[in-house]
CSV table of C-alpha atoms in Angstrom, one decimal:
chain,number,residue,atom,x,y,z
A,1,MET,CA,-106.6,154.0,166.8
A,2,ILE,CA,-103.3,155.6,167.8
A,3,LYS,CA,-103.1,158.6,164.9
A,4,ILE,CA,-106.8,158.9,166.3
A,5,SER,CA,-106.3,159.2,169.4
A,6,ILE,CA,-103.6,161.4,169.1
A,7,ILE,CA,-105.5,164.0,166.2
A,8,PHE,CA,-108.2,163.8,169.4
A,9,LEU,CA,-105.5,164.5,172.2
A,10,PHE,CA,-104.4,167.7,169.6
A,11,MET,CA,-107.9,168.7,169.1
A,12,ILE,CA,-108.4,168.5,173.3
A,13,LEU,CA,-104.4,170.6,173.5
A,14,ALA,CA,-106.0,173.3,170.8
A,15,ILE,CA,-109.4,174.2,172.5
A,16,LEU,CA,-107.5,174.4,175.6
A,17,LEU,CA,-104.8,176.4,174.4
A,18,PHE,CA,-107.8,178.5,172.3
A,19,SER,CA,-109.3,178.9,176.2
A,20,LEU,CA,-106.6,179.8,177.6
A,21,SER,CA,-105.6,182.6,175.4
A,22,ASP,CA,-108.9,184.2,176.1
A,23,TRP,CA,-108.6,183.8,179.5
A,24,TYR,CA,-104.7,185.1,179.4
A,25,THR,CA,-106.1,188.4,177.0
A,26,GLU,CA,-109.0,188.7,179.6
A,27,GLN,CA,-106.4,188.7,182.5
A,28,ASN,CA,-103.9,190.6,181.5
A,29,GLN,CA,-106.6,193.4,180.2
A,30,LYS,CA,-107.6,193.3,184.0
A,31,PHE,CA,-103.9,194.0,185.4
A,32,GLN,CA,-103.7,197.1,183.0
A,33,ALA,CA,-106.8,198.4,184.2
A,34,VAL,CA,-105.4,198.0,187.8
A,35,ASN,CA,-101.8,198.6,186.7
A,36,ASN,CA,-103.0,202.5,185.1
A,37,GLU,CA,-104.7,202.7,188.8
A,38,HIS,CA,-101.7,202.4,190.6
A,39,LEU,CA,-99.6,204.6,188.3
A,40,ARG,CA,-101.8,207.5,189.1
A,41,GLU,CA,-101.6,206.3,192.4
A,42,ILE,CA,-97.9,206.6,192.0
A,43,ARG,CA,-98.1,210.0,190.4
A,44,LYS,CA,-100.0,211.7,193.0
A,45,LEU,CA,-97.8,210.4,196.3
A,46,ARG,CA,-94.7,211.9,193.8
A,47,LYS,CA,-96.3,215.3,193.4
A,48,ILE,CA,-96.8,214.8,197.2
A,49,LYS,CA,-93.5,214.0,197.9
A,50,GLU,CA,-92.5,217.3,195.9
A,51,LEU,CA,-94.6,219.6,197.8
A,52,ASN,CA,-93.2,218.0,201.1
A,53,VAL,CA,-90.3,218.1,199.9
A,54,TRP,CA,-90.4,222.3,198.9
A,55,LEU,CA,-92.8,222.6,202.2
A,56,GLN,CA,-89.6,221.2,204.3
A,57,ASN,CA,-86.8,223.6,202.3
A,58,ARG,CA,-88.9,226.4,202.3
A,59,VAL,CA,-91.5,226.6,204.5
A,60,GLU,CA,-90.1,224.8,207.9
A,61,PRO,CA,-87.9,227.2,208.1
A,62,PHE,CA,-89.6,230.6,207.7
A,63,LEU,CA,-91.7,228.9,210.7
A,64,SER,CA,-88.9,228.3,212.8
A,65,SER,CA,-87.6,231.8,212.4
A,66,LEU,CA,-91.1,233.3,213.9
A,67,PRO,CA,-91.7,233.8,217.4
A,68,ASN,CA,-93.0,230.6,219.3
A,69,ASP,CA,-95.1,232.7,222.1
A,70,MET,CA,-97.4,235.3,222.1
A,71,ALA,CA,-95.0,238.0,224.0
A,72,ALA,CA,-92.6,237.9,221.1
A,73,SER,CA,-95.1,238.2,219.1
A,74,ASP,CA,-97.2,240.9,220.9
A,75,LYS,CA,-93.5,242.7,221.2
A,76,ASN,CA,-93.1,242.6,217.2
A,77,ILE,CA,-96.2,243.4,216.5
A,78,VAL,CA,-96.3,246.5,218.6
A,79,LEU,CA,-92.8,247.5,217.9
A,80,PHE,CA,-94.2,247.6,214.0
A,81,PHE,CA,-97.0,249.7,215.0
A,82,ASP,CA,-94.5,252.5,216.7
A,83,GLU,CA,-92.6,252.6,213.7
A,84,ASN,CA,-95.1,253.4,211.4
A,85,SER,CA,-97.4,255.0,213.4
A,86,ASN,CA,-96.6,258.4,212.7
A,87,LYS,CA,-95.5,258.1,209.0
A,88,PHE,CA,-99.1,256.6,208.2
A,89,ASN,CA,-100.9,257.9,210.7
A,90,PHE,CA,-102.2,255.5,212.5
A,91,LYS,CA,-104.1,254.4,215.2
A,92,VAL,CA,-105.5,251.3,216.9
A,93,SER,CA,-109.0,249.4,215.4
A,94,LYS,CA,-108.4,246.2,217.8
A,95,TYR,CA,-105.9,246.4,220.3
A,96,LEU,CA,-103.8,242.6,220.2
A,97,TYR,CA,-105.7,239.6,219.8
A,98,SER,CA,-105.6,236.3,218.8
A,99,ASP,CA,-107.1,233.5,216.1
A,100,GLU,CA,-105.9,229.8,216.1
A,101,LEU,CA,-102.3,230.1,215.7
A,102,THR,CA,-102.1,233.9,214.8
A,103,GLN,CA,-101.7,236.9,216.9
A,104,ASN,CA,-103.5,240.0,215.0
A,105,LEU,CA,-103.9,243.9,215.1
A,106,ASP,CA,-106.1,246.3,213.3
A,107,ILE,CA,-104.9,249.6,212.1
A,108,LEU,CA,-107.0,252.0,211.3
A,109,PHE,CA,-105.1,254.7,208.7
A,110,SER,CA,-105.9,257.7,206.4
A,111,CYS,CA,-104.4,259.8,204.1
A,112,HIS,CA,-104.9,263.0,202.1
A,113,ARG,CA,-105.0,261.4,198.1
A,114,SER,CA,-102.4,263.8,196.9
A,115,ASN,CA,-99.7,262.8,198.7
A,116,LYS,CA,-99.3,259.6,196.2
A,117,LYS,CA,-95.2,259.0,197.9
A,118,GLN,CA,-97.4,257.7,200.9
A,119,LEU,CA,-100.2,256.0,199.7
A,120,ALA,CA,-97.0,253.9,197.7
A,121,LYS,CA,-95.1,253.6,200.9
A,122,LEU,CA,-98.0,252.4,202.8
A,123,ILE,CA,-98.6,249.6,200.2
A,124,GLN,CA,-95.6,248.5,200.1
A,125,LEU,CA,-95.4,248.3,203.9
A,126,GLN,CA,-94.2,245.1,204.6
A,127,TYR,CA,-94.1,243.6,207.7
A,128,PRO,CA,-90.7,241.0,208.6
A,129,THR,CA,-92.7,238.3,210.8
A,130,GLY,CA,-96.0,238.3,209.5
A,131,TYR,CA,-98.6,239.5,207.1
A,132,ILE,CA,-100.2,242.5,206.4
A,133,GLN,CA,-103.9,242.6,205.3
A,134,PHE,CA,-105.6,245.4,203.6
A,135,ARG,CA,-109.4,245.1,205.7
A,136,GLU,CA,-110.4,248.1,204.4
A,137,LEU,CA,-109.9,251.3,201.4
A,138,LYS,CA,-112.7,254.3,201.5
A,139,THR,CA,-112.3,257.5,200.0
A,140,PHE,CA,-113.8,260.4,201.1
A,141,GLY,CA,-113.5,263.8,199.3
A,142,LYS,CA,-109.5,264.2,199.1
A,143,ASN,CA,-108.8,261.5,202.0
A,144,ILE,CA,-108.7,258.0,201.6
A,145,THR,CA,-108.8,256.2,204.7
A,146,GLY,CA,-108.4,251.7,205.5
A,147,MET,CA,-108.3,249.4,208.0
A,148,LEU,CA,-105.2,247.1,207.8
A,149,GLN,CA,-104.6,243.7,209.9
A,150,ILE,CA,-101.1,242.5,211.2
A,151,VAL,CA,-101.3,239.2,211.2
A,152,GLN,CA,-98.4,237.5,213.5
A,153,PRO,CA,-98.0,233.4,213.1
A,154,VAL,CA,-97.3,232.3,216.1
A,155,PHE,CA,-96.5,228.5,217.6
A,156,SER,CA,-95.9,227.5,221.0
A,157,LYS,CA,-93.6,225.5,221.8
A,158,GLY,CA,-96.6,222.5,222.6
A,159,ASP,CA,-98.1,223.3,219.6
A,160,ASP,CA,-98.5,219.9,217.4
A,161,ASN,CA,-97.9,222.0,214.2
A,162,ALA,CA,-94.6,223.7,215.1
A,163,SER,CA,-92.5,220.6,215.5
A,164,HIS,CA,-93.8,219.3,212.0
């Protein structure tokens, strides 16, 4: 009788271990699925951290060097226009106007197609504290005309974006 009860007890233990093994396999699969999802999230967070470091090292110093009020940006844009207006035959299309974070000036230009040096200098022209966008470029006979937009980012002292 004792032998039968020991055999019966071992059989119950074997059945329990077998079902526990199935339960463990199922739980392990769930854990692996959750772990893979978290690994993807961790990779995304690492990428975000890399981008944040890049922004702090590269973009923040540039943005902090920009003028922090409209008067300084107006002065920069006007000085740039004055320095280059005679060289490139600039004319104002739309005088200083503002977007949310920029101060802009639209400029018309024209040059002769045979004057390749002047055209090359115009294309290579840089605005040190902002951007130059070519809005139009047209050819009429032997003349090339177009419009540039000078874009000066401006961050006022009360602006939340300037403090980040």
